[in-house]
């Protein structure tokens, strides 16, 4: 399937994907969605043609999960996924165990095109490149002129072996230190959700306003939102303590994904992300938002480098 030989019809899981076959469940499906809304209604026949061509161009995405004797691996699927009608649910689980289901789902309704990805396939950067390439291929079939760009895959071209590489295996040797170990952190005291539904919390804000708020605090948008999240979780921690509950661990810690393609040359369309973990110990609080932004900013600046 292009990594070793043109006749190979299977692919091993990348380093980051290995956890998802056993860790994903109905409550934590390890699926994410990216979508785009066009100015005109979607032509389903043109979208299906564009999807077929692009998925065949990306054989590492035309796969399903299989279980071997000792490990899971990706098997080449004979078919390409059918475009489905986008329904009102925020996200649906992709069943990965014991089935021959594709690990991505392409949907459309009205003027919106959405793609659901299993994290077994890729991360947000790989998914976004696929969505941009799908939109480009679709628009060409609708008669629009789309200029070629380096970050857009052309279905008329052959795939590069670099697109299917395991970035972690290529760039990280075994001679370096292992990952940092962390102690247990605070967990929200709440009734666990039922496995039969999702809860969608939606907010809208002008990107320019959000960027302005972050710059007012000398932070990036990611740093500002991470600090704001810790600030809100700190309020829950304080409420648990005031109610006579037992919050348990006092550290509030986030896992913030970082696209490693920023630091290592890689064309991979698979998973190539790591995490940084800004935190705040609530025993040293209370914290103001400005203080948390400063802590998160300096913490992430120390960790986010090559």
Tab-separated table of C-alpha atoms in Angstrom:
chain	number	residue	atom	x	y	z
A	1	UNK	CA	0.000	0.000	0.000
A	2	UNK	CA	2.998	2.168	-1.014
A	3	UNK	CA	5.250	2.069	2.077
A	4	UNK	CA	7.307	-0.977	1.099
A	5	UNK	CA	6.042	-2.320	-2.222
A	6	UNK	CA	3.247	-1.581	-4.685
A	7	UNK	CA	1.791	-5.047	-4.073
A	8	UNK	CA	1.421	-4.592	-0.325
A	9	UNK	CA	-2.258	-4.380	0.643
A	10	UNK	CA	-1.845	-3.815	4.380
A	11	UNK	CA	-0.294	-1.181	6.607
A	12	UNK	CA	0.853	-1.283	10.222
A	13	UNK	CA	-0.637	1.237	12.647
A	14	UNK	CA	1.448	4.320	13.278
A	15	UNK	CA	2.848	4.952	16.739
A	16	UNK	CA	0.010	7.237	17.869
A	17	UNK	CA	-2.779	5.101	16.383
A	18	UNK	CA	-1.945	1.980	18.378
A	19	UNK	CA	-3.913	3.044	21.455
A	20	UNK	CA	-7.221	3.714	19.674
A	21	UNK	CA	-8.440	0.205	18.688
A	22	UNK	CA	-8.647	-0.810	22.348
A	23	UNK	CA	-9.293	2.597	23.940
A	24	UNK	CA	-12.165	3.804	21.724
A	25	UNK	CA	-15.736	3.154	22.825
A	26	UNK	CA	-19.250	4.517	22.475
A	27	UNK	CA	-18.493	7.116	25.155
A	28	UNK	CA	-15.074	7.988	23.742
A	29	UNK	CA	-15.181	7.139	20.033
A	30	UNK	CA	-11.870	8.759	19.004
A	31	UNK	CA	-13.592	10.337	15.986
A	32	UNK	CA	-13.382	13.949	14.853
A	33	UNK	CA	-15.244	15.920	12.176
A	34	UNK	CA	-14.087	18.652	9.803
A	35	UNK	CA	-16.563	20.440	7.562
A	36	UNK	CA	-16.886	23.281	5.077
A	37	UNK	CA	-19.923	25.257	3.954
A	38	UNK	CA	-20.011	26.374	0.318
A	39	UNK	CA	-21.939	29.190	-1.325
A	40	UNK	CA	-24.039	26.801	-3.439
A	41	UNK	CA	-25.804	23.466	-2.738
A	42	UNK	CA	-23.612	20.372	-2.978
A	43	UNK	CA	-23.944	18.220	-6.086
A	44	UNK	CA	-23.823	14.711	-4.637
A	45	UNK	CA	-22.818	12.976	-7.875
A	46	UNK	CA	-19.839	15.291	-8.343
A	47	UNK	CA	-18.867	14.888	-4.692
A	48	UNK	CA	-18.996	11.080	-4.994
A	49	UNK	CA	-16.773	11.177	-8.072
A	50	UNK	CA	-14.297	13.502	-6.330
A	51	UNK	CA	-14.341	11.318	-3.219
A	52	UNK	CA	-13.725	8.109	-5.187
A	53	UNK	CA	-10.790	9.648	-7.039
A	54	UNK	CA	-9.189	11.168	-3.935
A	55	UNK	CA	-9.562	8.089	-1.726
A	56	UNK	CA	-7.965	5.943	-4.429
A	57	UNK	CA	-5.214	8.567	-4.589
A	58	UNK	CA	-4.764	8.088	-0.798
A	59	UNK	CA	-4.592	4.289	-0.399
A	60	UNK	CA	-3.567	4.671	3.255
A	61	UNK	CA	-7.139	6.011	3.814
A	62	UNK	CA	-8.891	3.304	1.767
A	63	UNK	CA	-8.566	0.854	4.643
A	64	UNK	CA	-10.354	-0.875	7.489
A	65	UNK	CA	-9.061	-2.244	10.791
A	66	UNK	CA	-8.148	-5.900	11.173
A	67	UNK	CA	-6.833	-7.828	14.140
A	68	UNK	CA	-3.817	-10.057	13.686
A	69	UNK	CA	-2.458	-12.657	16.051
A	70	UNK	CA	-0.621	-10.096	18.187
A	71	UNK	CA	-1.586	-6.634	16.887
A	72	UNK	CA	-4.045	-4.623	14.840
A	73	UNK	CA	-3.246	-3.507	11.309
A	74	UNK	CA	-4.908	-1.691	8.391
A	75	UNK	CA	-6.188	-3.750	5.470
A	76	UNK	CA	-6.790	-2.276	2.022
A	77	UNK	CA	-10.525	-1.976	1.325
A	78	UNK	CA	-11.806	-3.064	-2.084
A	79	UNK	CA	-14.403	-0.273	-2.159
A	80	UNK	CA	-14.363	3.469	-1.627
A	81	UNK	CA	-16.754	5.005	0.949
A	82	UNK	CA	-20.179	6.119	-0.261
A	83	UNK	CA	-21.167	9.720	0.353
A	84	UNK	CA	-23.879	9.800	3.015
A	85	UNK	CA	-26.566	12.315	3.880
A	86	UNK	CA	-25.423	14.521	6.742
A	87	UNK	CA	-27.880	14.145	9.618
A	88	UNK	CA	-28.458	16.285	12.692
A	89	UNK	CA	-26.302	14.299	15.102
A	90	UNK	CA	-23.090	16.089	16.084
A	91	UNK	CA	-20.972	13.009	15.481
A	92	UNK	CA	-21.410	9.259	15.080
A	93	UNK	CA	-19.142	6.467	16.213
A	94	UNK	CA	-17.118	4.688	13.539
A	95	UNK	CA	-17.244	0.996	14.438
A	96	UNK	CA	-13.675	-0.226	14.112
A	97	UNK	CA	-13.601	-3.677	15.696
A	98	UNK	CA	-14.848	-6.808	13.972
A	99	UNK	CA	-16.103	-4.961	10.860
A	100	UNK	CA	-14.923	-3.919	7.424
A	101	UNK	CA	-16.093	-0.337	7.867
A	102	UNK	CA	-14.116	2.519	6.366
A	103	UNK	CA	-12.290	4.657	8.909
A	104	UNK	CA	-13.554	7.895	7.391
A	105	UNK	CA	-17.083	9.005	6.582
A	106	UNK	CA	-17.936	11.606	3.919
A	107	UNK	CA	-21.303	13.351	4.264
A	108	UNK	CA	-23.155	16.262	2.716
A	109	UNK	CA	-26.391	18.200	3.114
A	110	UNK	CA	-27.492	21.477	1.520
A	111	UNK	CA	-24.224	23.380	1.012
A	112	UNK	CA	-22.133	21.599	3.683
A	113	UNK	CA	-19.516	18.887	3.143
A	114	UNK	CA	-18.308	17.072	6.266
A	115	UNK	CA	-15.725	14.341	6.800
A	116	UNK	CA	-15.527	12.233	9.970
A	117	UNK	CA	-12.132	10.648	10.671
A	118	UNK	CA	-11.166	7.888	13.069
A	119	UNK	CA	-8.004	8.873	14.926
A	120	UNK	CA	-6.636	5.495	13.854
A	121	UNK	CA	-6.198	7.093	10.429
A	122	UNK	CA	-4.869	10.555	11.106
A	123	UNK	CA	-4.752	13.688	13.241
A	124	UNK	CA	-6.261	17.117	12.636
A	125	UNK	CA	-3.502	18.288	10.270
A	126	UNK	CA	-3.816	15.232	8.034
A	127	UNK	CA	-7.611	15.453	8.113
A	128	UNK	CA	-7.582	19.140	7.172
A	129	UNK	CA	-5.293	18.498	4.201
A	130	UNK	CA	-7.637	15.733	3.023
A	131	UNK	CA	-10.698	17.993	3.344
A	132	UNK	CA	-9.006	20.807	1.392
A	133	UNK	CA	-8.029	18.300	-1.297
A	134	UNK	CA	-11.578	16.917	-1.446
A	135	UNK	CA	-13.038	20.407	-1.849
A	136	UNK	CA	-10.524	21.170	-4.584
A	137	UNK	CA	-11.339	17.959	-6.492
A	138	UNK	CA	-15.075	18.583	-6.095
A	139	UNK	CA	-14.896	22.171	-7.349
A	140	UNK	CA	-12.894	21.080	-10.399
A	141	UNK	CA	-15.624	18.585	-11.264
A	142	UNK	CA	-18.156	21.380	-10.939
A	143	UNK	CA	-16.289	23.393	-13.561
A	144	UNK	CA	-14.324	25.752	-11.328
A	145	UNK	CA	-10.647	26.517	-11.830
A	146	UNK	CA	-8.582	25.596	-8.791
A	147	UNK	CA	-4.937	26.564	-8.850
A	148	UNK	CA	-2.536	23.803	-7.710
A	149	UNK	CA	-0.995	24.229	-4.266
A	150	UNK	CA	1.607	22.235	-2.405
A	151	UNK	CA	-0.735	21.474	0.510
A	152	UNK	CA	-3.524	20.131	-1.761
A	153	UNK	CA	-3.393	16.549	-3.047
A	154	UNK	CA	-4.234	16.091	-6.723
A	155	UNK	CA	-6.187	12.874	-7.472
A	156	UNK	CA	-4.537	12.784	-10.902
A	157	UNK	CA	-1.105	12.293	-9.330
A	158	UNK	CA	0.394	9.196	-7.733
A	159	UNK	CA	0.819	9.134	-3.947
A	160	UNK	CA	4.205	9.752	-2.409
A	161	UNK	CA	5.556	7.095	-0.020
A	162	UNK	CA	6.261	9.944	2.436
A	163	UNK	CA	2.510	10.467	2.884
A	164	UNK	CA	2.149	7.066	4.558
A	165	UNK	CA	5.223	7.206	6.797
A	166	UNK	CA	5.126	6.929	10.567
A	167	UNK	CA	6.593	10.284	11.564
A	168	UNK	CA	7.274	9.209	15.145
A	169	UNK	CA	9.246	6.156	14.048
A	170	UNK	CA	11.209	8.124	11.450
A	171	UNK	CA	12.220	11.104	13.580
A	172	UNK	CA	12.375	9.822	17.171
A	173	UNK	CA	15.125	7.351	18.006
A	174	UNK	CA	15.365	5.161	21.081
A	175	UNK	CA	18.447	6.862	22.473
A	176	UNK	CA	16.514	9.839	23.898
A	177	UNK	CA	14.761	9.994	27.272
A	178	UNK	CA	11.289	8.595	27.730
A	179	UNK	CA	8.197	10.751	28.129
A	180	UNK	CA	7.719	12.735	31.333
A	181	UNK	CA	5.494	10.985	33.867
A	182	UNK	CA	2.753	12.963	35.599
A	183	UNK	CA	0.828	12.381	38.787
A	184	UNK	CA	-2.930	11.993	38.896
A	185	UNK	CA	-4.986	15.113	38.184
A	186	UNK	CA	-8.388	16.477	39.179
A	187	UNK	CA	-11.424	14.863	37.560
A	188	UNK	CA	-14.782	16.588	37.340
A	189	UNK	CA	-17.313	15.168	39.796
A	190	UNK	CA	-20.350	14.513	37.609
A	191	UNK	CA	-22.832	11.846	36.620
A	192	UNK	CA	-21.283	9.994	33.672
A	193	UNK	CA	-23.148	10.465	30.387
A	194	UNK	CA	-25.253	7.684	28.991
A	195	UNK	CA	-23.706	5.690	26.132
A	196	UNK	CA	-26.683	6.362	23.848
A	197	UNK	CA	-26.290	10.081	23.240
A	198	UNK	CA	-23.856	12.944	22.845
A	199	UNK	CA	-24.038	16.427	24.306
A	200	UNK	CA	-22.993	19.206	21.939
A	201	UNK	CA	-21.951	22.552	23.400
A	202	UNK	CA	-21.620	25.147	20.646
A	203	UNK	CA	-20.203	28.636	20.776
A	204	UNK	CA	-19.492	31.186	18.081
A	205	UNK	CA	-17.074	34.075	18.166
A	206	UNK	CA	-15.333	36.248	15.599
A	207	UNK	CA	-11.790	34.939	15.102
A	208	UNK	CA	-10.486	38.517	15.024
A	209	UNK	CA	-11.981	39.226	18.464
A	210	UNK	CA	-10.506	36.044	19.888
A	211	UNK	CA	-7.104	36.850	18.420
A	212	UNK	CA	-7.358	40.349	19.920
A	213	UNK	CA	-8.063	38.929	23.391
A	214	UNK	CA	-5.105	36.574	23.119
A	215	UNK	CA	-2.779	39.353	21.982
A	216	UNK	CA	-3.953	41.563	24.837
A	217	UNK	CA	-2.497	38.870	27.125
A	218	UNK	CA	0.666	38.384	24.989
A	219	UNK	CA	-0.426	34.845	24.196
A	220	UNK	CA	-1.428	32.716	21.238
A	221	UNK	CA	-5.054	31.687	20.753
A	222	UNK	CA	-4.202	28.141	21.880
A	223	UNK	CA	-2.519	29.408	25.045
A	224	UNK	CA	-5.390	31.779	25.815
A	225	UNK	CA	-8.084	29.115	25.350
A	226	UNK	CA	-6.121	26.575	27.413
A	227	UNK	CA	-5.813	29.085	30.267
A	228	UNK	CA	-9.507	29.923	30.013
A	229	UNK	CA	-10.363	26.221	30.203
A	230	UNK	CA	-8.218	25.781	33.337
A	231	UNK	CA	-9.886	28.883	34.817
A	232	UNK	CA	-13.350	27.355	34.273
A	233	UNK	CA	-12.272	23.979	35.646
A	234	UNK	CA	-10.875	25.793	38.670
A	235	UNK	CA	-14.360	27.183	39.332
A	236	UNK	CA	-15.736	23.638	39.321
A	237	UNK	CA	-12.972	22.537	41.678
A	238	UNK	CA	-13.817	25.384	44.091
A	239	UNK	CA	-17.533	24.540	43.901
A	240	UNK	CA	-16.803	20.893	44.757
A	241	UNK	CA	-14.718	21.987	47.744
A	242	UNK	CA	-17.354	24.471	49.015
A	243	UNK	CA	-20.079	21.838	48.705
A	244	UNK	CA	-18.172	19.599	51.066
A	245	UNK	CA	-17.180	17.216	48.310
A	246	UNK	CA	-13.844	15.544	47.895
A	247	UNK	CA	-12.210	16.921	44.774
A	248	UNK	CA	-9.326	14.498	45.269
A	249	UNK	CA	-6.274	15.548	43.320
A	250	UNK	CA	-5.616	19.266	43.321
A	251	UNK	CA	-3.812	19.631	39.991
A	252	UNK	CA	-5.784	20.699	36.932
A	253	UNK	CA	-3.908	19.564	33.840
A	254	UNK	CA	-4.711	19.730	30.143
A	255	UNK	CA	-3.309	17.788	27.218
A	256	UNK	CA	-2.841	20.227	24.337
A	257	UNK	CA	-1.968	18.629	20.969
A	258	UNK	CA	0.962	19.970	18.965
A	259	UNK	CA	1.430	19.333	15.246
A	260	UNK	CA	4.955	17.917	14.972
A	261	UNK	CA	5.116	18.759	11.265
A	262	UNK	CA	5.980	22.272	12.473
A	263	UNK	CA	9.329	21.016	13.757
A	264	UNK	CA	10.247	18.002	11.626
A	265	UNK	CA	10.039	17.825	7.814
A	266	UNK	CA	7.212	15.419	7.080
A	267	UNK	CA	4.526	14.985	4.431
A	268	UNK	CA	2.747	12.281	6.392
A	269	UNK	CA	-1.035	12.122	6.166
A	270	UNK	CA	-1.156	9.943	9.246
A	271	UNK	CA	-0.847	10.800	12.958
A	272	UNK	CA	2.122	13.008	13.805
A	273	UNK	CA	1.230	14.915	16.971
A	274	UNK	CA	2.437	15.050	20.540
A	275	UNK	CA	1.067	16.787	23.631
A	276	UNK	CA	2.141	19.428	26.077
A	277	UNK	CA	0.564	19.534	29.521
A	278	UNK	CA	0.059	22.967	31.121
A	279	UNK	CA	-1.276	22.720	34.654
A	280	UNK	CA	-2.170	24.614	37.818
A	281	UNK	CA	-2.153	23.341	41.396
A	282	UNK	CA	-5.356	24.615	43.008
A	283	UNK	CA	-3.770	24.500	46.471
A	284	UNK	CA	-1.833	27.606	45.380
A	285	UNK	CA	-4.961	29.415	44.154
A	286	UNK	CA	-7.181	31.215	43.696
A	287	UNK	CA	-5.930	32.144	40.242
A	288	UNK	CA	-7.018	35.066	38.118
A	289	UNK	CA	-7.369	34.561	34.375
A	290	UNK	CA	-4.434	36.864	33.600
A	291	UNK	CA	-2.185	34.868	35.928
A	292	UNK	CA	-3.260	31.582	34.337
A	293	UNK	CA	-2.623	32.888	30.834
A	294	UNK	CA	0.900	33.854	31.910
A	295	UNK	CA	1.543	30.447	33.484
A	296	UNK	CA	0.205	28.546	30.468
A	297	UNK	CA	2.079	30.777	28.025
A	298	UNK	CA	5.473	30.267	29.662
A	299	UNK	CA	4.841	26.572	30.286
A	300	UNK	CA	3.985	25.924	26.650
A	301	UNK	CA	6.825	28.089	25.352
A	302	UNK	CA	9.219	25.895	27.342
A	303	UNK	CA	7.765	22.664	25.912
A	304	UNK	CA	6.776	23.499	22.345
A	305	UNK	CA	10.052	23.213	20.503
A	306	UNK	CA	12.000	20.684	18.510
